[in-house]
Coordinates of C-alpha atoms in Angstrom, one line a residue:
Chain M
M1262 CA 239.6 241.3 184.0
T1263 CA 239.6 243.3 187.2
D1264 CA 238.5 240.5 189.6
E1265 CA 241.4 238.2 189.1
P1266 CA 241.6 236.1 192.3
A1267 CA 243.9 237.2 195.0
K1268 CA 246.7 234.9 195.6
G1269 CA 245.4 232.0 197.7
A1270 CA 241.7 232.5 196.9
S1271 CA 240.1 229.2 195.8
R1272 CA 239.1 228.5 192.2
R1273 CA 235.6 228.0 193.5
T1274 CA 235.4 231.5 195.0
F1275 CA 236.8 233.0 191.8
L1276 CA 234.3 231.2 189.6
K1277 CA 231.3 232.1 191.8
G1278 CA 232.4 235.7 191.7
S1279 CA 232.8 235.8 187.9
A1280 CA 229.5 234.1 187.3
A1281 CA 227.8 237.2 188.5
L1282 CA 229.2 239.0 185.6
G1283 CA 227.1 237.0 183.2
A1284 CA 227.6 234.2 180.7
G1285 CA 229.7 236.2 178.3
A1286 CA 232.3 237.2 180.9
L1287 CA 232.4 233.7 182.3
A1288 CA 232.9 232.2 178.9
A1289 CA 235.8 234.5 178.3
S1290 CA 237.4 233.6 181.6
A1291 CA 236.9 229.9 181.1
A1292 CA 238.4 230.1 177.6
G1293 CA 241.2 231.5 179.6
A1294 CA 243.9 234.0 178.8
E1295 CA 243.9 234.7 182.5
G1296 CA 246.6 232.3 183.5
A1297 CA 246.9 228.6 184.1
D1298 CA 243.9 226.7 185.2
P1299 CA 244.4 225.3 188.7
L1300 CA 242.1 222.4 187.9
I1301 CA 245.0 221.4 185.6
T1302 CA 248.0 222.7 187.3
E1303 CA 247.1 221.6 190.9
V1304 CA 246.8 217.9 191.7
Q1305 CA 243.2 217.3 192.5
D1306 CA 242.0 214.8 195.1
W1307 CA 240.5 212.5 192.6
A1308 CA 243.9 212.2 190.8
S1309 CA 245.6 211.1 194.0
S1310 CA 243.4 209.2 196.4
F1311 CA 240.8 206.5 196.0
G1312 CA 237.4 206.6 194.5
D1313 CA 234.5 204.4 195.6
A1314 CA 235.1 200.6 195.8
V1315 CA 233.3 198.2 193.4
D1316 CA 231.1 197.0 196.2
A1317 CA 229.8 200.4 197.1
S1318 CA 226.7 200.3 194.9
P1319 CA 225.3 197.0 193.6
Y1320 CA 222.7 198.9 191.7
G1321 CA 223.8 202.4 191.0
M1322 CA 222.0 205.7 190.8
P1323 CA 223.1 208.8 188.8
I1324 CA 225.9 210.9 190.3
R1325 CA 224.5 213.7 192.6
F1326 CA 225.4 216.4 190.1
E1327 CA 222.6 215.1 187.9
S1328 CA 219.9 215.5 190.6
H1329 CA 217.9 217.7 188.3
V1330 CA 217.4 214.8 185.8
V1331 CA 214.3 213.4 187.6
R1332 CA 210.6 213.1 187.0
R1333 CA 208.5 216.1 188.0
N1334 CA 204.9 216.4 188.7
V1335 CA 202.6 219.4 188.5
E1336 CA 200.2 219.2 191.4
W1337 CA 197.4 221.3 190.0
L1338 CA 196.9 219.1 186.9
T1339 CA 194.9 216.4 188.7
E1340 CA 192.8 216.0 191.8
S1341 CA 194.7 213.0 193.2
P1342 CA 198.4 212.0 193.0
V1343 CA 197.4 208.3 192.5
S1344 CA 195.4 209.1 189.4
S1345 CA 197.9 211.5 187.9
I1346 CA 200.9 212.0 185.7
N1347 CA 204.5 213.0 186.0
F1348 CA 207.0 214.1 183.4
T1349 CA 210.2 212.7 181.8
P1350 CA 213.2 215.1 182.0
I1351 CA 213.6 215.1 178.2
H1352 CA 215.3 218.5 178.4
A1353 CA 218.3 216.9 179.9
L1354 CA 218.5 213.6 178.0
E1355 CA 220.2 212.7 174.7
G1356 CA 219.9 209.9 172.2
T1357 CA 216.7 208.0 172.2
I1358 CA 216.6 205.5 175.1
T1359 CA 214.8 206.8 178.2
P1360 CA 216.4 205.7 181.5
Q1361 CA 213.7 203.8 183.2
G1362 CA 214.2 205.4 186.5
C1363 CA 213.2 208.8 185.2
A1364 CA 210.7 207.6 182.6
F1365 CA 207.3 209.2 183.2
E1366 CA 204.4 207.5 185.0
R1367 CA 200.7 207.7 184.6
H1368 CA 198.5 205.7 186.9
H1369 CA 194.8 205.7 187.6
S1370 CA 194.9 204.1 191.0
G1371 CA 198.6 204.1 191.8
A1372 CA 201.6 201.9 191.0
I1373 CA 200.7 198.5 192.4
E1374 CA 203.2 195.9 193.6
L1375 CA 202.5 192.6 191.9
S1376 CA 205.0 189.7 192.2
K1377 CA 205.8 187.2 189.5
A1378 CA 204.5 184.5 191.8
D1379 CA 201.1 186.2 192.2
Y1380 CA 200.9 187.1 188.6
R1381 CA 198.2 185.5 186.4
L1382 CA 197.1 186.3 182.8
M1383 CA 193.7 185.1 181.6
I1384 CA 192.6 184.9 178.0
N1385 CA 188.9 184.4 177.7
G1386 CA 185.8 185.3 175.6
L1387 CA 185.4 184.2 172.0
V1388 CA 188.3 181.6 172.1
D1389 CA 188.3 177.9 171.7
T1390 CA 189.9 177.4 175.1
P1391 CA 190.0 180.1 177.8
L1392 CA 193.4 180.0 179.4
V1393 CA 195.3 181.0 182.5
F1394 CA 199.0 181.6 182.3
T1395 CA 201.5 182.0 185.1
F1396 CA 204.5 184.2 184.6
E1397 CA 206.6 181.1 184.3
D1398 CA 204.4 180.0 181.4
L1399 CA 204.9 183.3 179.6
M1400 CA 208.6 183.0 179.9
R1401 CA 208.5 179.8 177.8
F1402 CA 207.0 181.4 174.6
P1403 CA 209.3 182.5 171.8
R1404 CA 210.3 186.1 172.3
A1405 CA 210.5 189.2 170.1
T1406 CA 211.8 192.7 170.6
V1407 CA 210.7 196.2 169.7
T1408 CA 211.9 199.7 170.5
A1409 CA 208.9 202.0 170.8
F1410 CA 207.8 205.3 172.2
L1411 CA 205.0 205.4 174.7
E1412 CA 203.4 208.8 174.5
C1413 CA 200.5 209.7 176.7
A1414 CA 197.5 210.8 174.7
A1415 CA 197.4 213.9 176.9
N1416 CA 201.0 214.9 176.2
G1417 CA 200.9 218.7 175.5
G1418 CA 197.2 218.7 176.2
M1419 CA 197.6 221.6 178.6
E1420 CA 199.0 223.6 175.7
W1421 CA 195.9 223.4 173.5
G1422 CA 194.6 226.8 174.7
G1423 CA 198.0 228.6 174.6
A1424 CA 201.5 228.6 176.1
Q1425 CA 201.1 227.5 179.7
L1426 CA 204.0 225.4 181.2
E1427 CA 207.6 226.4 181.1
G1428 CA 209.9 223.6 179.8
C1429 CA 209.7 220.7 177.4
Q1430 CA 209.7 218.3 180.4
F1431 CA 206.3 219.7 181.1
T1432 CA 204.9 220.4 177.6
Q1433 CA 206.3 217.2 175.8
G1434 CA 207.5 215.0 178.7
M1435 CA 204.7 212.5 179.0
I1436 CA 206.8 210.1 176.9
H1437 CA 209.4 207.4 177.1
N1438 CA 211.1 205.2 174.7
M1439 CA 212.4 201.7 175.6
E1440 CA 213.7 198.5 174.1
Y1441 CA 211.2 195.9 175.0
V1442 CA 211.4 192.1 175.0
G1443 CA 208.4 189.9 175.4
V1444 CA 206.0 187.7 173.6
P1445 CA 203.9 188.8 170.6
L1446 CA 200.3 188.8 171.8
R1447 CA 199.4 186.8 168.7
Y1448 CA 201.1 183.7 170.2
L1449 CA 199.0 183.8 173.3
L1450 CA 195.8 184.4 171.3
E1451 CA 196.8 181.5 169.0
E1452 CA 197.3 179.3 172.0
A1453 CA 193.7 180.0 173.1
G1454 CA 192.3 179.8 169.5
V1455 CA 190.5 183.0 168.5
Q1456 CA 187.1 182.3 167.0
A1457 CA 185.9 183.9 163.8
E1458 CA 183.5 186.3 165.5
G1459 CA 186.4 187.6 167.7
K1460 CA 186.9 191.0 166.2
W1461 CA 188.2 192.9 169.3
I1462 CA 190.3 192.3 172.3
Y1463 CA 189.8 194.0 175.6
A1464 CA 192.9 194.3 177.8
E1465 CA 192.7 195.2 181.4
G1466 CA 195.2 195.5 184.3
A1467 CA 195.3 194.0 187.7
D1468 CA 195.1 197.4 189.4
A1469 CA 191.9 198.8 190.9
S1470 CA 191.4 201.2 187.9
S1471 CA 191.8 198.2 185.5
N1472 CA 192.3 200.7 182.6
G1473 CA 190.4 198.4 180.3
R1474 CA 190.8 199.3 176.6
S1475 CA 189.4 197.7 173.4
I1476 CA 191.9 197.0 170.6
P1477 CA 190.8 195.8 167.1
M1478 CA 192.0 192.2 166.4
E1479 CA 194.0 193.3 163.4
K1480 CA 196.3 195.4 165.6
A1481 CA 196.4 192.7 168.3
L1482 CA 197.6 190.2 165.8
D1483 CA 200.1 192.6 164.2
D1484 CA 202.6 194.2 166.6
V1485 CA 201.1 194.2 170.1
M1486 CA 203.5 192.6 172.6
V1487 CA 203.1 191.3 176.1
A1488 CA 206.4 192.7 177.5
F1489 CA 208.5 191.6 180.5
F1490 CA 211.7 193.4 179.9
A1491 CA 212.4 197.1 179.2
N1492 CA 215.9 198.5 178.5
G1493 CA 217.5 195.2 179.4
E1494 CA 215.8 194.5 182.7
A1495 CA 212.4 193.7 184.2
L1496 CA 209.8 196.4 183.9
R1497 CA 209.8 198.9 186.8
K1498 CA 206.9 198.5 189.2
E1499 CA 205.5 201.8 188.1
H1500 CA 205.7 200.7 184.4
G1501 CA 203.7 197.5 184.9
Y1502 CA 205.9 194.9 186.6
P1503 CA 205.9 192.1 185.8
V1504 CA 203.9 192.3 182.5
R1505 CA 202.5 195.1 180.4
L1506 CA 201.2 195.6 176.9
V1507 CA 203.3 197.3 174.3
V1508 CA 201.2 198.8 171.5
P1509 CA 203.6 200.5 169.1
G1510 CA 202.6 203.9 167.7
W1511 CA 199.3 204.0 169.7
E1512 CA 198.3 206.3 172.6
G1513 CA 199.9 205.4 175.9
N1514 CA 196.6 204.7 177.7
M1515 CA 196.3 201.5 175.7
W1516 CA 199.7 200.2 176.9
V1517 CA 197.9 198.4 179.8
K1518 CA 200.1 197.8 182.7
W1519 CA 200.0 194.8 185.1
V1520 CA 197.9 193.3 182.4
R1521 CA 195.8 190.5 183.8
R1522 CA 193.2 189.6 181.2
I1523 CA 192.7 189.7 177.5
G1524 CA 189.1 189.2 176.6
V1525 CA 188.0 188.5 173.0
Y1526 CA 184.7 190.0 172.0
D1527 CA 182.6 190.7 168.8
Q1528 CA 182.4 194.4 169.6
A1529 CA 184.3 197.1 171.5
V1530 CA 183.6 197.3 175.2
E1531 CA 183.4 201.1 175.0
S1532 CA 184.9 201.2 178.5
R1533 CA 185.3 204.4 180.6
E1534 CA 188.8 204.9 179.2
E1535 CA 187.5 205.0 175.6
T1536 CA 184.3 207.0 176.2
S1537 CA 184.6 209.5 179.0
K1538 CA 188.3 209.7 178.5
Y1539 CA 190.5 209.4 175.4
T1540 CA 187.8 210.8 173.2
D1541 CA 188.4 214.1 171.6
L1542 CA 185.8 216.8 171.6
M1543 CA 185.4 218.7 168.3
P1544 CA 184.0 222.1 167.5
D1545 CA 180.5 220.7 166.5
G1546 CA 180.0 219.2 170.0
R1547 CA 180.6 215.7 168.8
A1548 CA 183.8 213.8 169.7
R1549 CA 186.2 211.6 167.9
K1550 CA 186.6 208.1 169.5
W1551 CA 189.2 205.5 168.9
T1552 CA 191.9 208.0 168.1
W1553 CA 194.6 205.4 168.7
V1554 CA 197.6 206.5 166.6
M1555 CA 199.9 209.2 167.8
D1556 CA 200.8 211.4 164.9
A1557 CA 204.2 212.7 163.8
K1558 CA 205.7 215.1 166.3
S1559 CA 208.9 216.7 167.5
V1560 CA 210.4 219.1 170.0
I1561 CA 213.7 220.8 170.4
T1562 CA 214.9 219.7 173.8
S1563 CA 217.8 222.1 174.0
P1564 CA 217.8 225.1 173.9
S1565 CA 214.6 225.1 175.9
P1566 CA 213.2 226.8 178.9
Q1567 CA 215.0 224.4 181.3
A1568 CA 218.1 224.4 179.1
P1569 CA 219.1 228.1 178.6
V1570 CA 222.2 229.0 176.6
R1571 CA 224.8 230.1 179.1
H1572 CA 227.9 229.8 176.9
G1573 CA 227.5 233.0 174.9
K1574 CA 227.7 233.4 171.1
G1575 CA 229.3 231.0 168.7
P1576 CA 228.8 227.3 168.2
L1577 CA 225.4 226.1 169.5
V1578 CA 224.0 222.6 169.4
I1579 CA 220.3 222.4 168.7
T1580 CA 219.1 218.9 169.7
G1581 CA 215.7 217.4 169.8
L1582 CA 213.4 214.4 169.5
A1583 CA 211.0 213.4 166.7
W1584 CA 208.6 210.5 166.5
S1585 CA 205.6 209.1 164.7
G1586 CA 203.0 206.4 165.4
N1587 CA 202.6 206.1 161.6
G1588 CA 206.1 204.8 160.9
K1589 CA 209.6 206.1 160.6
I1590 CA 210.7 209.7 160.8
A1591 CA 211.8 210.7 157.3
K1592 CA 213.3 214.1 158.2
V1593 CA 213.1 217.0 160.7
D1594 CA 213.3 220.6 159.7
V1595 CA 214.4 223.3 162.1
S1596 CA 213.4 227.0 161.8
L1597 CA 215.2 229.8 163.7
D1598 CA 212.7 232.5 162.7
G1599 CA 209.4 231.2 163.9
G1600 CA 208.6 229.1 160.7
R1601 CA 209.5 231.5 157.9
N1602 CA 212.6 229.6 156.8
W1603 CA 213.6 226.0 157.5
Q1604 CA 216.7 223.9 157.2
E1605 CA 216.9 220.2 157.4
A1606 CA 218.4 218.8 160.6
R1607 CA 220.5 215.7 160.9
I1608 CA 219.1 212.4 162.1
T1609 CA 221.6 211.1 164.7
G1610 CA 221.4 207.4 164.9
E1611 CA 218.7 205.3 163.5
A1612 CA 215.1 206.4 162.6
K1613 CA 213.2 203.3 163.8
S1614 CA 209.5 202.9 163.1
K1615 CA 207.3 204.2 165.9
A1616 CA 210.3 205.1 168.1
L1617 CA 211.9 208.2 169.3
T1618 CA 214.4 209.6 166.9
R1619 CA 217.2 212.1 167.7
F1620 CA 218.0 215.1 165.5
H1621 CA 220.6 217.8 165.6
L1622 CA 221.4 221.0 163.9
D1623 CA 224.6 222.8 164.7
I1624 CA 224.5 226.6 164.3
D1625 CA 226.8 229.6 164.9
W1626 CA 224.7 231.8 167.2
D1627 CA 225.3 235.5 166.8
G1628 CA 223.5 236.3 170.0
S1629 CA 220.3 237.6 168.3
E1630 CA 216.8 236.5 169.4
L1631 CA 215.6 233.3 167.7
L1632 CA 212.2 231.7 167.4
L1633 CA 213.1 228.0 167.4
Q1634 CA 210.8 225.4 165.9
S1635 CA 211.1 221.8 164.7
R1636 CA 208.9 220.1 162.2
A1637 CA 208.8 216.3 161.7
T1638 CA 207.9 214.5 158.5
D1639 CA 207.2 210.8 158.6
E1640 CA 207.5 208.1 156.0
T1641 CA 203.9 208.5 155.0
G1642 CA 204.6 212.1 153.9
Y1643 CA 202.7 213.6 156.9
V1644 CA 204.2 216.9 158.0
Q1645 CA 203.8 217.9 161.6
P1646 CA 201.3 220.7 161.7
T1647 CA 201.3 224.0 163.6
K1648 CA 199.0 224.3 166.6
D1649 CA 196.9 226.8 164.7
A1650 CA 196.5 224.3 161.8
L1651 CA 195.2 221.7 164.3
R1652 CA 193.0 224.2 166.1
A1653 CA 191.4 225.3 162.8
I1654 CA 190.1 221.7 162.5
R1655 CA 189.6 220.7 166.1
G1656 CA 189.0 223.8 168.1
L1657 CA 190.4 224.2 171.6
N1658 CA 188.8 221.4 173.6
N1659 CA 190.3 218.3 172.0
V1660 CA 192.3 217.6 175.3
Y1661 CA 194.3 214.8 173.6
H1662 CA 196.6 214.4 170.6
N1663 CA 198.3 217.8 170.5
N1664 CA 201.2 217.3 168.1
G1665 CA 201.5 220.9 167.1
I1666 CA 204.8 222.6 166.4
Q1667 CA 206.5 224.0 169.5
T1668 CA 208.1 227.4 169.5
W1669 CA 210.9 228.5 171.8
W1670 CA 211.9 232.1 172.1
L1671 CA 215.7 232.2 172.6
K1672 CA 216.4 235.6 173.9
S1673 CA 219.7 237.4 173.5
D1674 CA 220.7 236.7 177.1
G1675 CA 220.3 233.0 176.4
E1676 CA 217.1 232.5 178.4
V1677 CA 214.4 230.5 176.6
E1678 CA 210.6 230.8 176.8
N1679 CA 207.6 228.8 175.7
V1680 CA 205.7 231.0 173.4
E1681 CA 203.2 231.0 170.6
V1682 CA 203.6 233.0 167.4
A1683 CA 201.3 234.2 164.7
Chain W
S118 CA 208.5 187.3 164.1
P119 CA 208.2 183.6 163.4
A120 CA 204.7 182.0 163.1
L121 CA 204.1 179.1 165.5
A122 CA 203.6 175.9 163.6
E123 CA 201.5 174.5 166.3
K124 CA 200.3 175.3 169.8
M125 CA 202.9 175.4 172.6
G126 CA 200.7 173.6 175.1
L127 CA 201.4 176.3 177.7
G128 CA 198.9 177.5 180.2
R129 CA 195.8 175.7 181.4
A130 CA 192.1 176.0 180.9
A131 CA 190.5 178.8 182.9
L132 CA 187.7 177.6 185.2
P133 CA 184.2 179.1 185.0
E134 CA 184.5 180.7 188.5
E135 CA 187.8 182.2 187.6
I136 CA 186.4 183.8 184.4
A137 CA 183.3 185.0 186.4
A138 CA 185.6 186.6 189.0
W139 CA 187.7 188.5 186.5
D140 CA 185.5 189.1 183.4
V141 CA 183.0 191.6 184.8
S142 CA 183.0 193.8 181.7
V143 CA 179.6 195.1 180.4
L144 CA 179.3 195.9 176.7
P145 CA 177.0 198.5 175.2
D146 CA 174.5 195.9 174.1
G147 CA 174.2 194.5 177.7
T148 CA 176.6 191.6 177.2
G149 CA 178.1 190.8 180.6
L150 CA 175.3 192.3 182.7
P151 CA 174.7 190.2 185.9
E152 CA 171.2 189.4 187.2
G153 CA 170.1 192.0 189.6
E154 CA 168.3 195.3 190.2
G155 CA 168.3 198.5 192.1
D156 CA 166.1 201.6 192.5
V157 CA 166.9 205.3 192.8
L158 CA 166.2 205.6 196.5
T159 CA 168.4 202.7 197.4
G160 CA 171.0 204.2 195.1
D161 CA 170.8 207.5 196.9
E162 CA 171.5 205.7 200.2
V163 CA 174.4 203.7 198.8
F164 CA 175.8 206.9 197.1
A165 CA 175.6 208.8 200.3
D166 CA 177.5 206.1 202.1
K167 CA 180.1 205.3 199.5
C168 CA 180.4 208.1 196.9
A169 CA 179.1 211.5 198.1
S170 CA 182.3 212.3 200.1
C171 CA 184.0 213.0 196.7
H172 CA 181.2 213.3 194.2
G173 CA 178.7 215.3 196.3
E174 CA 175.2 214.3 197.5
F175 CA 173.7 215.1 194.1
A176 CA 176.6 213.7 192.1
E177 CA 177.5 217.3 191.4
G178 CA 181.2 216.9 192.5
L179 CA 182.9 218.3 195.6
D180 CA 186.0 220.5 195.3
S181 CA 187.8 219.3 192.2
W182 CA 186.5 215.7 192.2
P183 CA 184.8 214.6 189.0
V184 CA 181.3 215.9 188.4
L185 CA 178.9 213.0 187.5
A186 CA 175.8 215.0 186.7
G187 CA 174.9 218.3 184.9
G188 CA 176.6 220.1 182.1
A189 CA 173.8 219.2 179.6
G190 CA 174.1 221.2 176.4
T191 CA 177.6 222.5 177.2
L192 CA 179.6 220.6 174.6
H193 CA 179.9 223.6 172.4
D194 CA 180.9 225.9 175.2
R195 CA 184.3 227.4 175.7
R196 CA 184.6 225.3 178.9
P197 CA 182.4 222.2 178.3
V198 CA 181.2 220.2 181.4
K199 CA 181.5 216.6 180.3
T200 CA 179.5 214.3 182.6
I201 CA 177.6 211.0 182.4
G202 CA 174.5 212.9 181.4
S203 CA 176.1 215.4 179.1
Y204 CA 178.8 213.4 177.4
W205 CA 178.9 209.6 178.1
P206 CA 177.4 207.5 175.3
Y207 CA 176.5 204.2 177.1
L208 CA 175.0 203.3 180.4
S209 CA 177.0 200.0 180.3
T210 CA 180.1 202.0 180.9
V211 CA 178.6 203.5 184.1
F212 CA 177.7 200.1 185.6
D213 CA 181.0 198.5 184.5
Y214 CA 183.2 201.3 185.7
V215 CA 181.5 201.8 189.1
H216 CA 181.3 198.1 189.7
R217 CA 185.0 197.5 188.7
S218 CA 186.8 200.6 189.9
M219 CA 184.8 202.6 192.4
P220 CA 184.9 203.8 195.2
F221 CA 188.3 205.3 194.6
G222 CA 190.6 203.5 197.0
G223 CA 188.0 200.8 197.8
A224 CA 187.2 199.4 194.5
Q225 CA 185.3 196.1 193.9
T226 CA 183.3 196.5 197.1
V227 CA 180.0 197.4 195.3
T228 CA 177.6 194.4 194.9
N229 CA 175.8 193.8 191.7
D230 CA 172.5 195.1 193.1
E231 CA 174.3 198.2 194.6
A232 CA 175.8 198.8 191.1
Y233 CA 172.3 198.8 189.6
A234 CA 171.0 201.1 192.4
I235 CA 173.9 203.6 192.0
T236 CA 173.4 203.6 188.3
A237 CA 169.7 204.3 188.7
F238 CA 170.6 207.1 191.1
L239 CA 173.1 208.6 188.6
L240 CA 170.3 208.5 185.9
Y241 CA 168.0 210.3 188.3
S242 CA 170.8 212.9 189.2
N243 CA 171.1 213.6 185.5
G244 CA 167.4 214.2 185.2
L245 CA 166.9 211.1 183.0
V246 CA 164.5 209.0 185.1
E247 CA 161.9 209.6 187.8
D248 CA 162.7 208.9 191.5
D249 CA 160.7 205.6 191.5
F250 CA 162.7 204.1 188.7
V251 CA 164.0 200.6 189.1
L252 CA 167.0 199.5 187.0
S253 CA 167.6 195.8 186.3
N254 CA 169.3 193.6 183.8
E255 CA 166.0 193.2 182.1
N256 CA 165.4 196.9 181.3
F257 CA 169.0 198.1 181.3
T258 CA 169.4 198.3 177.5
E259 CA 166.2 200.3 177.1
I260 CA 168.0 203.3 178.6
V261 CA 169.6 205.6 175.9
L262 CA 171.9 208.3 177.2
P263 CA 171.5 211.8 175.7
N264 CA 174.9 211.8 174.0
A265 CA 174.7 208.2 172.5
E266 CA 175.2 209.6 169.0
G267 CA 177.9 212.1 170.0
F268 CA 180.9 210.1 168.9
Y269 CA 182.4 209.0 165.6
P270 CA 185.5 206.8 164.9
D271 CA 188.8 208.5 164.2
D272 CA 188.6 210.3 160.9
R273 CA 192.0 211.9 160.8
A274 CA 192.9 209.8 157.7
E275 CA 190.2 211.8 155.8
S276 CA 190.1 215.1 157.7
E277 CA 193.7 215.8 158.5
Y278 CA 196.3 213.5 156.8
P279 CA 195.7 214.8 153.3
L280 CA 195.9 218.4 154.4
F281 CA 199.1 217.8 156.4
S282 CA 200.8 215.6 153.8
A283 CA 201.5 218.4 151.2
A284 CA 205.1 219.3 150.5
A285 CA 206.2 221.7 153.2
C286 CA 207.4 225.2 152.6
M287 CA 211.1 225.6 153.3
S288 CA 211.8 229.4 152.7
E289 CA 210.0 232.7 152.8
C290 CA 206.9 231.0 154.3
G291 CA 204.4 233.7 155.0
P292 CA 204.9 237.0 156.8
E293 CA 207.1 237.6 159.8
V294 CA 205.6 236.3 163.0
K295 CA 205.1 237.9 166.4
I296 CA 204.9 236.4 169.8
T297 CA 201.3 236.1 170.8
K298 CA 201.4 234.0 174.0
R299 CA 204.0 233.5 176.7
A300 CA 203.9 230.8 179.4
V301 CA 205.7 233.1 181.8
E302 CA 202.6 235.3 182.0
I303 CA 200.6 232.4 183.3
N304 CA 203.4 231.4 185.7
V305 CA 202.0 228.0 186.9
T306 CA 205.1 225.8 186.4
P307 CA 206.9 224.3 189.4
E308 CA 210.0 226.2 190.2
D309 CA 213.5 225.7 191.5
P310 CA 214.5 227.8 194.6
D311 CA 216.0 230.4 192.3
G312 CA 212.7 230.8 190.5
R313 CA 213.7 229.0 187.3
P314 CA 211.5 226.2 185.9
A315 CA 212.0 223.1 188.1
G316 CA 214.8 220.9 186.8
T317 CA 216.6 223.6 184.9
L318 CA 220.1 222.5 184.0
P319 CA 222.6 223.7 186.6
D320 CA 225.1 226.4 185.6
Y321 CA 227.9 224.0 186.0
M322 CA 230.7 226.5 185.1
A323 CA 229.7 228.4 188.2
S324 CA 229.9 225.3 190.5
A325 CA 233.2 223.6 189.7
M326 CA 235.1 221.5 192.2
G327 CA 232.2 219.5 193.5
A328 CA 230.0 222.4 194.6
A329 CA 226.8 220.5 194.0
P330 CA 223.9 222.6 192.6

């Protein structure tokens, strides 16, 4: 190399200079036949003086170098930021558990502040005894746990018409996955005594939007949970503190936050959020309603547009997420050539039912262009379709439930684009 | 999870006035409708006062706020206009949602009679009633919206799951593909100062020794 640092020049100056040469040159220098690395040979401050004391941060935040790992919003998507969406930085995360502080939000009238003292839950309608519970009451019921993904019905909805947003945070990031603890809704319904005509529940929140949704009694008695804890601690304000519904496998809209009332009815309410919204227009001008389940889906989170390959040729980790509202992920296939040929990836960790599942495929990248895709298969045998296969049935105006296969164009310079192929 | 052998004895009976305060849902068959009435002209006045600053004087929508009227016959279009008149199936939802969650930022300030009047006005704005129409709990369920039959329950189990549950091709699957669409050509993603998509991972090999990105 010709730009070897002059004696006395800092390592930082040297690295900044060589970065301009491109990823290949930098990789070569870091691999280092250029002499001893001063980060090793010189005593660094952190190896000599003190770090922060244990009383510096009673509740810590990520180190500043991770400041890119935050929620992002896209202003033009909605007319008001209090009835809007933001996106989980899935491009930068690993494993399956979403840190609550950067787990996406979707509100219809903002994130309200509701204390445990002010919290009330009512169960009424076709029950023997309509009941009111305080938060303290709820904490005395036997508890259960479930780890589940919450995916917004609109996740990827902007991509129905073509490749639009640049980065899996934006195209697949209306999702989070947490370990919940709470009370099965069944226990609360049993306490009130559901009458025989009670075929539906209607759950609504304490916020101004209410977000009321109808859920068939069968699901309500199966695995719906009234949750207080997520990833070990109380729910975040923006995720429904102090109580939300957890509805495993079903569209995020139904996970009613700040839930204040469960009404039992003989029919669906057909509320705004299940008529005007969360209904899926089809080519014949009619629309599907009650499309509750989120189908099998996956995305490669790195490489991706926000996670370019900067290290040059050679070993490359392909990592991604797969999930299905219809059960466990059975396998994930990865293609490097836009879907012509596939190889089975590795499930890293456990494939839990209706929960995010991590997959990896390790390749030796020769620097050529790739068209990366992932394809999830769940335990029912359902194979994640292409976008074109979905459009052939549903047209372009479904708005919701886009689980089509994502393609990333990895270019020879390591940059990655959101594309469609045909 | 364990079944409870008997009731826990937790909670207390809800009082009628508590249920009345919180259960204001209206179902498609009219269950839940309170007594009351309102006419189109009253609805026009209330709408002008409480709604038109976002939704327009004729419920046509201002700027990018939701359009509440119009769009009839557009559900097959490339860009459908889905409104109460063109898309919504049930009038119950209009009354329920307005009464419960509107005006945006000042919800639950609309009286029962005002909710009937606004609903009557929205029917008029959508060309569905005359301007002397009076809506009440008595005649409410006689109103049938144009798209009442426009919805069907999720049929993916029949129309999609069998198609997508065949054994998947693993090699030599069809002809070579070409790139047909690129998000960069639309260029609407929030950006970092360097022009990359917002939140792009920092090039940390170029920022060693604490040079924060």
